[in-house]
Short mmCIF file of C-alpha atoms in Angstrom, two decimals:
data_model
loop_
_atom_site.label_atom_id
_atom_site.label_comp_id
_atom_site.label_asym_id
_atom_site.label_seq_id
_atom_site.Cartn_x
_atom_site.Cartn_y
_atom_site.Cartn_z
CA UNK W 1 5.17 -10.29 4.68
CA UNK W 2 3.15 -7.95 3.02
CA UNK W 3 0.56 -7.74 6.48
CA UNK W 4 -0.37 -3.84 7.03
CA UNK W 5 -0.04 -5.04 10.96
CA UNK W 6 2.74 -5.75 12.77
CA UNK W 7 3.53 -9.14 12.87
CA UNK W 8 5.37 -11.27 15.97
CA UNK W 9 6.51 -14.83 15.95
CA UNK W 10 7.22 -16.47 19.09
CA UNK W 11 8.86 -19.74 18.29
CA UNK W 12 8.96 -22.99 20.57
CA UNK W 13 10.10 -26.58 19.10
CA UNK W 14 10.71 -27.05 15.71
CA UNK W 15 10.54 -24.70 12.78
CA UNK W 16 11.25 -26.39 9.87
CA UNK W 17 10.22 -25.65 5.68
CA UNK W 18 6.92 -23.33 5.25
CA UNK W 19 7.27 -22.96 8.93
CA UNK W 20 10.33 -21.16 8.77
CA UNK W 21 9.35 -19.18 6.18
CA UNK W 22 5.75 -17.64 7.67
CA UNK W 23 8.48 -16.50 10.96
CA UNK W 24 10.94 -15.14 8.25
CA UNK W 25 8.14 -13.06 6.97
CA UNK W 26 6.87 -11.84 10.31
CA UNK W 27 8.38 -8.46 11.09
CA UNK W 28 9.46 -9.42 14.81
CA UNK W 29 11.17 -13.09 16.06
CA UNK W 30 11.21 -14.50 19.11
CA UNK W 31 12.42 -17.98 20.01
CA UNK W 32 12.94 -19.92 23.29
CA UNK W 33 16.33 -21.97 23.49
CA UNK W 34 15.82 -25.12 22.75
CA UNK W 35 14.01 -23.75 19.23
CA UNK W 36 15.66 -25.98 16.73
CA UNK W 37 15.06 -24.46 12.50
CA UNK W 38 15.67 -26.29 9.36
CA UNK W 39 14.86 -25.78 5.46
CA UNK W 40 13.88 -28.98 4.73
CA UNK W 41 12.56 -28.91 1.18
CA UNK W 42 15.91 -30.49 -0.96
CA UNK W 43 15.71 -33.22 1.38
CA UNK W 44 12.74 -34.52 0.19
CA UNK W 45 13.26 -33.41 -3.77
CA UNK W 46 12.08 -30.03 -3.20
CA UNK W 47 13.16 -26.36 -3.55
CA UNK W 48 11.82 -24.30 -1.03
CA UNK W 49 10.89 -21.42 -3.92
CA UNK W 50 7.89 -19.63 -2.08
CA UNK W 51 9.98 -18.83 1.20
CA UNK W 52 13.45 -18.21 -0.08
CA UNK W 53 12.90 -14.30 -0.90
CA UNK W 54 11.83 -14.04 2.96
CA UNK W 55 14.49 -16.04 3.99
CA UNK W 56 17.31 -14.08 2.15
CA UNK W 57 15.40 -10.93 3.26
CA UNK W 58 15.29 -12.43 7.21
CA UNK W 59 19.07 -13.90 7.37
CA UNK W 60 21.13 -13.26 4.35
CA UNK W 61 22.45 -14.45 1.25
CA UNK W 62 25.22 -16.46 2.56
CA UNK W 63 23.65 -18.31 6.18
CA UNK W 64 20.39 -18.80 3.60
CA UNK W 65 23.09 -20.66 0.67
CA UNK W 66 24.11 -23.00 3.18
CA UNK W 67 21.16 -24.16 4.97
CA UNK W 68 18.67 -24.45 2.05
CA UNK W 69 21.11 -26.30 0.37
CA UNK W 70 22.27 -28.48 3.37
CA UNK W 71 18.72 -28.43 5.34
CA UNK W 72 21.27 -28.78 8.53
CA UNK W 73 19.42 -27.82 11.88
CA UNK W 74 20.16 -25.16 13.43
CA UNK W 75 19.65 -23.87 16.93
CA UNK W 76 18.28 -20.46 18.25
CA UNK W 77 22.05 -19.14 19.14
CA UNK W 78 22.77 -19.75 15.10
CA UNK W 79 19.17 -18.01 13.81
CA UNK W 80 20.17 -15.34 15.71
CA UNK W 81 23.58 -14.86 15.00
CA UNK W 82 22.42 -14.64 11.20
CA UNK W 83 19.47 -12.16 11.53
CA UNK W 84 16.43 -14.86 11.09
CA UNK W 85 15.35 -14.10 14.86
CA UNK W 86 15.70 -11.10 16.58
CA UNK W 87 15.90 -12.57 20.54
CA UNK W 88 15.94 -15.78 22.24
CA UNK W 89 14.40 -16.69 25.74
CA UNK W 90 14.45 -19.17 28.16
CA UNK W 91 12.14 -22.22 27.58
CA UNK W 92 8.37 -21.04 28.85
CA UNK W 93 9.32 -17.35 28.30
CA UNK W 94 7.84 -16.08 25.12
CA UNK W 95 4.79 -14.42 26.55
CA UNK W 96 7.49 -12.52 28.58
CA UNK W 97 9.53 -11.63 26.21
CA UNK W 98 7.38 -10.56 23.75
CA UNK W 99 5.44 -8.32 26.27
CA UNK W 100 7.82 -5.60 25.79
CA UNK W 101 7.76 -5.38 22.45
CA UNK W 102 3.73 -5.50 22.33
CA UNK W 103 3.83 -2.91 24.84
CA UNK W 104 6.32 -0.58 22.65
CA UNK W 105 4.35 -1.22 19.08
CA UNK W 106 0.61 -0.30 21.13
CA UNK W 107 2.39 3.37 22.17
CA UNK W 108 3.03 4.12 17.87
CA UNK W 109 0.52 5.74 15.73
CA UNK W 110 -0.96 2.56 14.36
CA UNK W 111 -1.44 4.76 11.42
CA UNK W 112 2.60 5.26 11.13
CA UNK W 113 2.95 1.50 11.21
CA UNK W 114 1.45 0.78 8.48
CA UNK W 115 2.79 3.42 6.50
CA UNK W 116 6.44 2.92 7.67
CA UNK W 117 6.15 -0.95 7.48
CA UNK W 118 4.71 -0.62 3.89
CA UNK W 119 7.79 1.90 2.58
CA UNK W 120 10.53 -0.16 4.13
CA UNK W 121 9.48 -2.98 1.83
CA UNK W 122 8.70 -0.87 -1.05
CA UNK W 123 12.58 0.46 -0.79
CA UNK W 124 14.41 -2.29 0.97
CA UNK W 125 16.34 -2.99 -2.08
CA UNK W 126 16.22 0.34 -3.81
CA UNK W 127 18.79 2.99 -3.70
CA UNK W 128 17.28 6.77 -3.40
CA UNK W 129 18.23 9.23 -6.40
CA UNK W 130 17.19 12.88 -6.21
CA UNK W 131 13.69 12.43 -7.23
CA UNK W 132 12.84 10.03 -4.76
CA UNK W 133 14.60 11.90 -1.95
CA UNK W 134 12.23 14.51 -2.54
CA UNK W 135 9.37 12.32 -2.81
CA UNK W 136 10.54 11.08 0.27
CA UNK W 137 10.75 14.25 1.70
CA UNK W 138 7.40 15.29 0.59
CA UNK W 139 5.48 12.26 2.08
CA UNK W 140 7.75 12.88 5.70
CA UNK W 141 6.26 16.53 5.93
CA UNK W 142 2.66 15.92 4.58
CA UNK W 143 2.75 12.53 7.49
CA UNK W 144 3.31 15.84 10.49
CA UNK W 145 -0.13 17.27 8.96
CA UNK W 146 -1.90 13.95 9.53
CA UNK W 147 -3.98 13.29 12.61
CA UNK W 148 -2.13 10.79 13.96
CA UNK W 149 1.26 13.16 13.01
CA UNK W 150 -0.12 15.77 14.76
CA UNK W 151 -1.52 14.22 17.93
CA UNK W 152 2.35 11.67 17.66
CA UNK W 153 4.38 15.22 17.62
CA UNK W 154 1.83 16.94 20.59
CA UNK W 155 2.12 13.68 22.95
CA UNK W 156 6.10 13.99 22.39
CA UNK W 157 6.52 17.71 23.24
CA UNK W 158 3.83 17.45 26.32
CA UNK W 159 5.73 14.19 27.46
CA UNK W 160 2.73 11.72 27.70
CA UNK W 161 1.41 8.47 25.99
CA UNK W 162 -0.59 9.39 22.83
CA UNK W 163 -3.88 8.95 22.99
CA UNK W 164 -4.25 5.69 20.48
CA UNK W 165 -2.17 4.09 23.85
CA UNK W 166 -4.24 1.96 25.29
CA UNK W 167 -2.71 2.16 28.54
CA UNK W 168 -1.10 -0.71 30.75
#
């Protein structure tokens, strides 16, 4: 969850218990259609404890009440309807679909990522007061100064790739 790198799953089969819960922590989802996803653990005496905060994070309070409590399937239409994956694709498709995506995360400052990926978890559940809307504000103007800020902002206004692209 807590990876400084982006993080894709691309999910075929079953997904079931721990399974589920290293996809729910991966910042990007992809399944195929015939995916099938369970939390297993109270079936077999178990609470599923270390993946529940990714779950509730990945697909909500309410989808995450039922199935842990139920460990019902569920197919790829239902994980998506409820936030836990973010596209499905035909059966044999991942690589395809997911190309895309790769393609869009290799044109952003790698820098950026890390930064932005770190300060949406560190205020995902946080409201912002005055004093952190200026801290907020402070960090957003000193991030234009950076290297990466600069060269991000230049590549924009000159309409071209940036050079940390590696190119197609």
């Amino acid at each position: 969850n807590t990876c400084p790198k982006p993080t894709i799953a691309l999910v075929h089969g079953g997904c079931f218990g721990g399974g589920l819960g290293m996809m729910a922590a991966c910042d990007i989802a992809i399944a195929s259609i015939e995916s099938q996803f369970s939390i297993t653990e109270v079936r077999w005496g178990l609470v599923a404890g270390p993946i529940l905060p990714q779950l509730c994070d990945a697909m909500g309070l309410r989808p995450l009440r039922r199935y842990a409590l139920t460990a019902e399937r569920f197919t790829a239409a239902t994980a998506k309807e409820c936030g836990l994956i973010h596209e499905i694709c035909e059966t044999g498709g991942l690589d395809e679909a997911a190309a895309p995506i790769i393609d869009a995360l290799l044109k952003c400052s790698p820098s950026a990522i890390v930064e932005t990926k770190d300060f949406v978890l560190r205020t995902a559940a946080h409201g912002v007061d005055d004093h952190a809307a200026a801290s907020i504000s402070l960090g957003h103007a000193m991030r234009r100064r950076t290297e990466d800020g600069v060269e991000g902002l230049a590549s924009f206004n000159e309409r071209r790739e940036a050079t940390w692209y590696p190119g197609e």
